[in-house]
Amino acid sequence: MVAWAGLAWVRVAGRTVLSLERGGGELEEACAGQGRWQQATKEALVGSGCGSAWKVDVKLVVDGGVRGKVNLSIRISFSILAALGACTALFGIIMLTRTRLNARSVPYHEWLYACSHLSVWVVILIVSGCENRMDVLCNGVLCSWWFIKILVLIPRLQIAFSSLQVIIWIKEICGAIADIMFGILINIIRIKGASYGNSSMVDPLLPYQREIGEGHSRDLGIVHNIWHVMTFKSIDPVMQHGVNKQLDFEDLLQLPVHMDPSSCYNLLMRIWDAQRRNNLSHPSLLKTICLAYGWPYFFIGLLKVLNDCLGFAGPLLLNKLIRFLQKGSRNVDGYVFAISLGLVSVLKSFLDTQYSFRLAQLRLKLRSSIMTIIYRKCLSISLAERSKFSEGEIQTFMSVDADRIVNLSNSVHDMWRSSSNIGIYSTFSLLTYYIFTHRVLLCNCISLPLQIGVALYLLYTQVKFAFLSGLAITILLIPVNKWIANLIANATKNMMEQKDERIRKTAEILTYIRTLKMYGWELLFANCLMKTRSSEVKYLTTRKYLDAWCVFFWATTPTLFSLFTFGLYSLMGHQLDAATVFTCLALFNNLISPLNSFPWVINGLIDAAISTRRLGKYLSCYESDVRLDNSSSRCYDEKFDFEETAVAVHDASCTWSSYDEKEFDLVLEHVNLFVPKGSMVAVIGEVGSGKSSLLNLVLGETRLIDGEIYVNGSKAYVPQVPWIMSGTLRDNILLGKDYEQKRYSEILNMCALDLDISLMMGGDMACIGEKGINLSGGQRARLALARALYHGSHTYLLDDILSAVDAHVACSILQNAILSPFMNQKTRILCTHNIQAIHLADMVLLMDKGRVKWAGTPSDSSINSYTAFLSQNEFNTLSEVQKNKKVSNISGEPEKSQEVECISPSNEAEDIVQVETRKKGRVETTVYKNYAAFCGWFITVVTCLSAILMQASRNGNDLWLSFWVDTSGSHQSKYSTNFYLVVLCIFCLMNSSLTLVRAFSFAFGGLRAAVRVHDQLLGNLIDAPVSFFDQTPSGRILNRLSSDLYTIDDSLPFILNILLANFVGLLGITIILSFVQVMFLLLLVPFWFMYSKLQDFQFYYRSTSRELRRLDSVSRSPIYASFTETLDGSSTIRAFNSVDFFLFRFMQHVQIYQRTSYTEIIASLWLSLRLQFLAAFIVSFVAVMAIVGAHGHLPVNLGTPGLVGLALSYASPIVSLLGSFLTSFTETEKEMVSIERYMDIPQEELTGENAIDPNWPSLGEIQFRNVTLRYMPSLPPALCDISFYIPGATRVGVVGRTGAGKSSILNVLFRLNPICSGCILVDGVNIAGVPVRDLRSNIAIVPQSPFLFEGSLRANLDPFKTSNDDEIWKTLEKCCLKDEIEAAGGLDIHVKECGTTFSVGQRQLLCLARALLKPSKVLCLDECTANVDTQTASKLQEAIASECQSRTVITIAHRISTVLIMDNIFILDQGILVEQGNPQVLLHEDSRFSSFARASAM
């Protein structure tokens, strides 16, 4: 046995055989000495060159030469028979043409037979040349058909032999011979193929073989594949799973290769980049989309043209059939017409579903590419450039604008589809499309003239020039529609602006919900959000009522068109007959669906145009690349060696304004900085001096106005507010890097994270909540530092990371991480207020008001003046440390950080971030009832009743026309033409009035529901406990308030309207058909049985579609959550050069979303196709029954020609209406999931049993009695049996290592989390009985994370307007902010989103000023001076001491100097109160507090 080049040579039974399929068990060729085929199955080991082996079945076959000869002979036989049959059929067509030219009539079925015969043989001739001809031609269905056809030839030959023309005999005999020989040949081949598996001796004529393995379905060839694609059989396994269990993502269909998000993104991105290069100022996103997907879209449009052209065959056949019935003929032509109606419907069903499928594939590709390109832009543009867009606006790009642009593909095709179906209406409707898009895709140029011409010609052939009256109606509506379209465009633009603002405010509330609840401001912000929502609803109302007018105009157009057309036709002296009237009615019926959707098509085009411009502006933003090319270095002094320079900044000035803004304020001016490689630079300065801006300048996040920047090598960045992404702790550290266990463990130890991780059940694989919500502030900072160290960059930019940790941990990470041997060759730029770090730096940079005030070494005298304010004790300790500067260990035994994560995961990651839940089974009836209640029951009843009466008036209109043509045709009319027209006018007026009522009641109900749903959702969110927001990513909630709310605002009312229209339409058709044709009643029972069995309505399709819709909603949330997360951390991602990793991660989320949508679409089309088949059967049944009844073969009279024509015209649209009804029904159920998702939000207990005094608390006494707190049942206690008493008007400090439970004290005091046991008393009142909002509004707090919202500074400081300007200015002066605020413009300056106008330290000072303005007896300070310099912190402590003499002050601090002046101090460790007392007394004892003080001095 020899293995070579992927081919296995095996010797079996003395013969050498060659296997082309290693391990596949099938030998395609055999080198055997026999001239016949034999099969022997043996087990053999087929080895490769590397020693691997497979077990195979060895089959001995004849050589390729014999098989090739057999295949050649079969191919020649097929070709000869096909050529004979084609020539015979062509000869028959020539004979029929000659007969026709001789002015003799030829039956239609003869033409049909001859043409179809020729088509079949031509196809066979083509397929016989393909490699898979056997799979195609020997298919089981075709073999059966050819056998049946041989039997059918007998009566045809009898008819031919009865003729006296010899040439007809010869033609029919030749055709029969070809048919018989071909049928026998393919059946023999198939029989031999079936017996192959059971025979040991195989016939040498067998041209192919099949192998069917257990549990494995083999590809049956081209026909099999085409059939699967055409009938969407690929969804069957998903359907089966959907019946048996709840679907999950692994059950979904796989995406085709061409729909992979990465390939779609690359295509669109490449063309967009080319657009930007060619047109830097105004690249066109619409043009980019056309270039990327224009040709596929064009070919899909051609498919739609073919489909719509085929739609005209129905009215034409209907016309022929009615005229046949009027003539009373008894030949077979009537049956040909009747059956052709059904066949045309079947073919149209195939074309329609394939068009929908191809268009859906294109839409999914476009959606994934647009979403990914938006995400990529978010990763690419700097913070300064992004500042011209609010966060809410960027969120809307992803959640709303992307979908609207994708819907453009539907809207454009629907526009010209509606136009083509409307025919004469469409010429002028195109003007609206030009107004808003200014472009028409190429397919329109081909389809519109053809469709309009066909429609005009058909109407002309029926009613001559009378159709011009209907055309006049349309012309009169054009300026009205143009005016409405302009109003809709303006309303949409304004609505989108308000939507952006609403999403921004919503994101702001979700980000700071914990702080808002502490302040008791959630209702204030909810009211502010409601005002924005009211403005949005105002424009939405304008849109909805304009939509209602559009619905009215377009829904009444068919009725008015028929009135004016038939009226003018009669007045012109023509007599109406059934064929004319009901052919036109069939054409009008075809208009119902496009006319109903036409207003939304216009809106879709308008929305897409607006969204395209908005998104194009965002994607055109400038992308800077902070790299200095070699030529730029010549501008520097030659003394600088750039090979040894890590960072160089030369005369740089920058701003936070975008590149479009002409006016800007400089945040840094004329900065010069040269940092050698391997050095450590400490950047110091007061609050707002520009320290963080300097780091962002180096990172390239600011807009560089003047100067140059040089950064040598890679960068790592730890921001002042650490960015933590949701996921495992390890994922946060690796950030896409490969896992190296030794390096990873060392870095955890260096950052003092090893003990924290050891205490987490699950270790470093424990799940971290959004923004690190389940980590303490110190742990977040150390996690971000560990990430930076693991990446091993050349330059580290560290923004005040030491302020977030206690003194022990600060010493540890400073010595073991920042100054460790691991970092000796690394460049470190550290913004800090830590005295030890300043004195251990190689260079110190002093920033002041955006300029470098001084740069030098720590030993310079300027450093001593900067630290002169330190207490004598701390200064002496500092001096001792300076004597041992740069030692590897701190004097004395280093204390390991004994931190305990108070709310770290203990058992399961799911406890922290809950997996998004979804309902099981059908959408409950209560969901529909809730929506009806939101709309208003009265409006719901009025809408349904008006829709039913509107359909009844339309059916009455058609019945009256039927009566008219019957009475006028019999010459027994007792009434004049004017009487008929008057009654017709009455029906038209009734229909128009009821349409108007239905349209406006629907608009009113939808608006009321949209308002109420949003208000209830917002109320539920505002009243939800903090734990809900801790466990639910904000992106998931934003998904509900953006995408789901958009569904309720727009999509759900639209689909409900379509559902109602389809339902009453089907009801009207059923009643009319039952009235007109009694035989239709006999069809109803089996029809309903087949209908229910076809879709297995309750358990098969609906169960799957519901689960797919729920999966679709769930799969969207990770996209929005990831996008929201990336918005927060984009600067960190760029600094670590991890853009590609996050882009790939996002594409994985998009791929799951795409798979869900793809599966959902195929499931919908699977049902639609089968329903249309059933509808085609109904059409054929009604038509055949009409023919049978006309021949007098039934005992029941089927009515007059007018009624028969009415029945046939009503049966034709059943094909589309039935499919549309089920599609709209299932779509409604899917959209109702958006309502369903709103109903499950937990609520916190807001009421209380104790009524409190307005001035409570008056003393400020606080007492904890055996308080125990667990954040989750599975977690260890964050506070364990805590008891203490704080007298009124005293100042208390709370000290402890990171994660000791300090902030938990405030959490239980503000009742953010319920306690497990014990009680808390404030002024002797148990706070458990106090209304929670009253409790929080009567206690002041400065939170650990400073919170400023967008608006004026005055509103930020005093939102309830309880203080005058003098009081505010005095408080700002005490907080060391008066000069900066005056220079910036006073109290009316605009604070940007998230307070980015100010530095983090300034934000903390403003929050302190806000707390001091609040007249509360209890003031809580949670690390309020952590991010300010020590001198400012000292001034603030003096201000707090003087201003809060009559207040109880609880201060949580890491700076020991902050709590030294307190009256009492609490030391916490692992949630236990281990020590308390006067700080001055504890300082001189051997206490835990004294150890903290010593560490702080170091």
XYZ file of C-alpha atoms in Angstrom, residues 363-364 366-368 370-371 374 395-411 496 604 607-608 611-612 615 1039 1042-1044 1046-1047 1051 1109 1112 1116 1119-1120 1153-1154 1157:
47
model
C -31.409 43.476 1.761
C -29.628 41.322 4.322
C -26.912 45.606 2.473
C -27.981 45.676 6.121
C -24.924 43.807 7.359
C -24.167 49.238 6.495
C -24.253 48.181 10.154
C -21.217 52.332 10.909
C -27.219 55.196 18.302
C -30.041 56.112 15.930
C -27.742 55.597 12.939
C -27.421 51.957 13.918
C -30.923 51.258 15.235
C -33.131 53.224 12.811
C -31.262 54.775 9.869
C -29.622 51.509 8.808
C -33.011 49.799 8.576
C -34.518 52.707 6.668
C -31.745 52.673 4.087
C -32.138 48.921 3.688
C -35.862 49.414 3.164
C -35.002 51.619 0.197
C -34.540 48.461 -1.867
C -38.117 47.458 -1.109
C -39.473 50.936 -1.575
C -35.632 62.131 13.420
C -40.062 54.639 2.859
C -37.136 58.076 5.180
C -34.384 56.374 3.206
C -31.325 58.594 6.525
C -28.902 58.325 3.613
C -25.538 58.605 7.586
C -32.917 48.237 21.713
C -35.252 52.464 19.743
C -35.812 49.472 17.474
C -38.815 47.988 19.294
C -39.869 52.186 16.120
C -41.761 48.963 15.402
C -44.278 48.960 11.560
C -39.053 36.468 15.595
C -34.450 37.975 15.907
C -30.356 42.386 17.859
C -25.358 44.315 18.349
C -26.676 47.401 20.096
C -28.533 38.354 13.430
C -28.276 37.657 9.698
C -33.363 36.953 9.627
